[in-house]
Amino acid sequence: MRRDIMQMAVALAVLLLALPAAAAPPAVLTPTTRPPPVFAPPTWRAPDGVALVTQPYVTDLTPTVTYVDPFKPFVFKGRVGDLPYRLLAPGAPPAPGQTFPLVIVLHSSGPPMGRDNLAQLSPFSTAWADPAMIQQLPAYVLLPQSAIRTINYEVGTDGQRASKPAPILDDILALIDELVRTLPIDRSRIYLNGFSMGAGTALQALLARPQMFAGVVAFSAIPPDRSLAAYVADTPMMLIHGDADTITEIGPDLAWAGALARAGGHPLMTVYRGMDHRLPPDMAQSVGWRTWLFQQRRADPSSASGLVVQPSGAPAPIGQPLPAVAPIMVAAPGVMPPPPAAALGARASASAAERVGWVNP
């Protein structure tokens, strides 16, 4: 009896061992969310060799004016498509043989983008039409408008963000070529200026045409990859940024300034303490940095070997105010004319030159 019980127990054990193991309960995977990379450094220092000035950020409630009427509307036929733009002419017709600088002001992303040929106009971009500004710094001023991004961002070779050009930059450069060909423009004094996406685009345009531009003032830029700085280090540049900017963080701009200095350049940089992603109120309509920009020249416009410029010198006083002048031509929205019948960019820009009234021979 006992033996039978033992045999039954052994048989039961063998049977149990032969059964498949019970499936383990499924593992519950808790998704882990990684925070997005924080690009803006909590602390920063001035790069070696960079003339850097820090400014306190103070909100300025001074009323500003957007000048629309002095900027005449046109459309350029580019490869990507129609490129609306506005053009300001100097205050007086040129004397025979007289030429004027050309300033290209490039807008940011967001609201200024589009095809209405109005949204790119702002107190900052149109300050060149202030009567006192025209008197002190007469120039042709180009305000192109893009409905798509002019640059994009990627991680650069130094681990920080870097800009790269979008195809529409070629159309902007083609438009500049046409204006230079058809208007009395001083080819030694062609300047780039922009904010945010426009500032990065200005630096990309300089990389594309280092022999064309005499100076750049870039507000809150994500610059090109720092490995490319040596190609444009000879060009005078003024870089302005807020150290609390989390949209286009200051780190890449500081790195760009340092790379320019290591390549033999002499960039000027102003950092606004506590300022986020915005134009400094004291500089938006200031004559100070614009005067500095106009002091830069290409010494040999015909040189194909690269850019030769005069030393940039010390920066002009930041935020130097304009003399008090009552605005005389303030904004009633203009109407963009229909595109010219010809589909050629040359025809569109020649039309612009003819309507301004001053065409090069």
PDB file of N, CA, C and O in Angstrom, residues 14-42:
ATOM      1  N   VAL A  14       6.386  13.511 -11.927  1.00  0.00           N
ATOM      2  CA  VAL A  14       6.858  13.479 -13.323  1.00  0.00           C
ATOM      3  C   VAL A  14       5.862  14.180 -14.233  1.00  0.00           C
ATOM      4  O   VAL A  14       6.223  14.913 -15.148  1.00  0.00           O
ATOM      5  N   LEU A  15       4.567  13.989 -13.965  1.00  0.00           N
ATOM      6  CA  LEU A  15       3.539  14.615 -14.783  1.00  0.00           C
ATOM      7  C   LEU A  15       3.590  16.133 -14.654  1.00  0.00           C
ATOM      8  O   LEU A  15       3.477  16.874 -15.644  1.00  0.00           O
ATOM      9  N   LEU A  16       3.786  16.588 -13.434  1.00  0.00           N
ATOM     10  CA  LEU A  16       3.843  18.041 -13.220  1.00  0.00           C
ATOM     11  C   LEU A  16       5.053  18.658 -13.897  1.00  0.00           C
ATOM     12  O   LEU A  16       4.995  19.754 -14.454  1.00  0.00           O
ATOM     13  N   LEU A  17       6.176  17.955 -13.856  1.00  0.00           N
ATOM     14  CA  LEU A  17       7.386  18.467 -14.511  1.00  0.00           C
ATOM     15  C   LEU A  17       7.222  18.518 -16.022  1.00  0.00           C
ATOM     16  O   LEU A  17       7.838  19.342 -16.716  1.00  0.00           O
ATOM     17  N   ALA A  18       6.402  17.636 -16.552  1.00  0.00           N
ATOM     18  CA  ALA A  18       6.208  17.603 -17.999  1.00  0.00           C
ATOM     19  C   ALA A  18       5.301  18.705 -18.500  1.00  0.00           C
ATOM     20  O   ALA A  18       5.271  19.010 -19.694  1.00  0.00           O
ATOM     21  N   LEU A  19       4.503  19.292 -17.593  1.00  0.00           N
ATOM     22  CA  LEU A  19       3.602  20.363 -18.024  1.00  0.00           C
ATOM     23  C   LEU A  19       4.390  21.627 -18.368  1.00  0.00           C
ATOM     24  O   LEU A  19       5.425  21.919 -17.749  1.00  0.00           O
ATOM     25  N   PRO A  20       3.947  22.431 -19.359  1.00  0.00           N
ATOM     26  CA  PRO A  20       4.644  23.693 -19.684  1.00  0.00           C
ATOM     27  C   PRO A  20       4.546  24.671 -18.529  1.00  0.00           C
ATOM     28  O   PRO A  20       3.549  24.717 -17.815  1.00  0.00           O
ATOM     29  N   ALA A  21       5.605  25.417 -18.373  1.00  0.00           N
ATOM     30  CA  ALA A  21       5.630  26.401 -17.287  1.00  0.00           C
ATOM     31  C   ALA A  21       4.579  27.475 -17.535  1.00  0.00           C
ATOM     32  O   ALA A  21       4.291  27.848 -18.666  1.00  0.00           O
ATOM     33  N   ALA A  22       3.987  27.933 -16.457  1.00  0.00           N
ATOM     34  CA  ALA A  22       2.979  28.988 -16.586  1.00  0.00           C
ATOM     35  C   ALA A  22       3.611  30.252 -17.143  1.00  0.00           C
ATOM     36  O   ALA A  22       4.733  30.637 -16.779  1.00  0.00           O
ATOM     37  N   ALA A  23       2.924  30.891 -18.056  1.00  0.00           N
ATOM     38  CA  ALA A  23       3.459  32.119 -18.678  1.00  0.00           C
ATOM     39  C   ALA A  23       3.576  33.222 -17.643  1.00  0.00           C
ATOM     40  O   ALA A  23       2.664  33.437 -16.846  1.00  0.00           O
ATOM     41  N   ALA A  24       4.723  33.889 -17.677  1.00  0.00           N
ATOM     42  CA  ALA A  24       4.931  34.990 -16.741  1.00  0.00           C
ATOM     43  C   ALA A  24       4.027  36.150 -17.114  1.00  0.00           C
ATOM     44  O   ALA A  24       3.698  36.349 -18.282  1.00  0.00           O
ATOM     45  N   PRO A  25       3.586  36.901 -16.138  1.00  0.00           N
ATOM     46  CA  PRO A  25       2.726  38.048 -16.467  1.00  0.00           C
ATOM     47  C   PRO A  25       3.484  39.018 -17.373  1.00  0.00           C
ATOM     48  O   PRO A  25       4.700  39.201 -17.248  1.00  0.00           O
ATOM     49  N   PRO A  26       2.807  39.599 -18.333  1.00  0.00           N
ATOM     50  CA  PRO A  26       3.491  40.493 -19.269  1.00  0.00           C
ATOM     51  C   PRO A  26       4.098  41.684 -18.532  1.00  0.00           C
ATOM     52  O   PRO A  26       3.511  42.230 -17.598  1.00  0.00           O
ATOM     53  N   ALA A  27       5.281  42.037 -18.976  1.00  0.00           N
ATOM     54  CA  ALA A  27       5.962  43.184 -18.364  1.00  0.00           C
ATOM     55  C   ALA A  27       5.253  44.466 -18.779  1.00  0.00           C
ATOM     56  O   ALA A  27       4.889  44.641 -19.940  1.00  0.00           O
ATOM     57  N   VAL A  28       5.023  45.307 -17.826  1.00  0.00           N
ATOM     58  CA  VAL A  28       4.405  46.601 -18.098  1.00  0.00           C
ATOM     59  C   VAL A  28       5.517  47.625 -18.318  1.00  0.00           C
ATOM     60  O   VAL A  28       6.302  47.898 -17.407  1.00  0.00           O
ATOM     61  N   LEU A  29       5.615  48.115 -19.542  1.00  0.00           N
ATOM     62  CA  LEU A  29       6.661  49.067 -19.873  1.00  0.00           C
ATOM     63  C   LEU A  29       6.146  50.477 -19.644  1.00  0.00           C
ATOM     64  O   LEU A  29       5.177  50.902 -20.257  1.00  0.00           O
ATOM     65  N   THR A  30       6.760  51.141 -18.735  1.00  0.00           N
ATOM     66  CA  THR A  30       6.393  52.529 -18.467  1.00  0.00           C
ATOM     67  C   THR A  30       7.194  53.429 -19.388  1.00  0.00           C
ATOM     68  O   THR A  30       8.432  53.431 -19.338  1.00  0.00           O
ATOM     69  N   PRO A  31       6.531  54.138 -20.323  1.00  0.00           N
ATOM     70  CA  PRO A  31       7.295  54.975 -21.245  1.00  0.00           C
ATOM     71  C   PRO A  31       8.058  56.067 -20.486  1.00  0.00           C
ATOM     72  O   PRO A  31       7.546  56.675 -19.554  1.00  0.00           O
ATOM     73  N   THR A  32       9.290  56.240 -20.884  1.00  0.00           N
ATOM     74  CA  THR A  32      10.113  57.292 -20.279  1.00  0.00           C
ATOM     75  C   THR A  32      10.184  58.463 -21.242  1.00  0.00           C
ATOM     76  O   THR A  32      10.515  58.294 -22.413  1.00  0.00           O
ATOM     77  N   THR A  33       9.846  59.624 -20.773  1.00  0.00           N
ATOM     78  CA  THR A  33       9.880  60.825 -21.606  1.00  0.00           C
ATOM     79  C   THR A  33      11.125  61.625 -21.265  1.00  0.00           C
ATOM     80  O   THR A  33      11.323  62.028 -20.113  1.00  0.00           O
ATOM     81  N   ARG A  34      11.979  61.811 -22.247  1.00  0.00           N
ATOM     82  CA  ARG A  34      13.181  62.597 -22.041  1.00  0.00           C
ATOM     83  C   ARG A  34      12.879  64.066 -22.346  1.00  0.00           C
ATOM     84  O   ARG A  34      12.245  64.364 -23.350  1.00  0.00           O
ATOM     85  N   PRO A  35      13.312  64.932 -21.499  1.00  0.00           N
ATOM     86  CA  PRO A  35      13.061  66.353 -21.781  1.00  0.00           C
ATOM     87  C   PRO A  35      13.824  66.788 -23.024  1.00  0.00           C
ATOM     88  O   PRO A  35      14.871  66.222 -23.349  1.00  0.00           O
ATOM     89  N   PRO A  36      13.291  67.742 -23.758  1.00  0.00           N
ATOM     90  CA  PRO A  36      14.010  68.223 -24.930  1.00  0.00           C
ATOM     91  C   PRO A  36      15.345  68.825 -24.508  1.00  0.00           C
ATOM     92  O   PRO A  36      15.501  69.296 -23.378  1.00  0.00           O
ATOM     93  N   PRO A  37      16.332  68.773 -25.392  1.00  0.00           N
ATOM     94  CA  PRO A  37      17.637  69.330 -25.028  1.00  0.00           C
ATOM     95  C   PRO A  37      17.534  70.813 -24.719  1.00  0.00           C
ATOM     96  O   PRO A  37      16.816  71.557 -25.383  1.00  0.00           O
ATOM     97  N   VAL A  38      18.209  71.213 -23.698  1.00  0.00           N
ATOM     98  CA  VAL A  38      18.237  72.622 -23.319  1.00  0.00           C
ATOM     99  C   VAL A  38      19.461  73.243 -23.978  1.00  0.00           C
ATOM    100  O   VAL A  38      20.590  72.965 -23.600  1.00  0.00           O
ATOM    101  N   PHE A  39      19.229  74.064 -24.994  1.00  0.00           N
ATOM    102  CA  PHE A  39      20.338  74.628 -25.746  1.00  0.00           C
ATOM    103  C   PHE A  39      20.924  75.844 -25.040  1.00  0.00           C
ATOM    104  O   PHE A  39      22.117  76.083 -25.099  1.00  0.00           O
ATOM    105  N   ALA A  40      20.086  76.633 -24.404  1.00  0.00           N
ATOM    106  CA  ALA A  40      20.575  77.873 -23.813  1.00  0.00           C
ATOM    107  C   ALA A  40      21.424  77.556 -22.586  1.00  0.00           C
ATOM    108  O   ALA A  40      20.950  76.927 -21.643  1.00  0.00           O
ATOM    109  N   PRO A  41      22.689  77.930 -22.585  1.00  0.00           N
ATOM    110  CA  PRO A  41      23.535  77.619 -21.438  1.00  0.00           C
ATOM    111  C   PRO A  41      23.133  78.457 -20.236  1.00  0.00           C
ATOM    112  O   PRO A  41      22.772  79.621 -20.368  1.00  0.00           O
ATOM    113  N   PRO A  42      23.167  77.855 -19.030  1.00  0.00           N
ATOM    114  CA  PRO A  42      22.801  78.638 -17.845  1.00  0.00           C
ATOM    115  C   PRO A  42      23.798  79.750 -17.565  1.00  0.00           C
ATOM    116  O   PRO A  42      23.468  80.760 -16.975  1.00  0.00           O
TER     117      PRO A  42
END
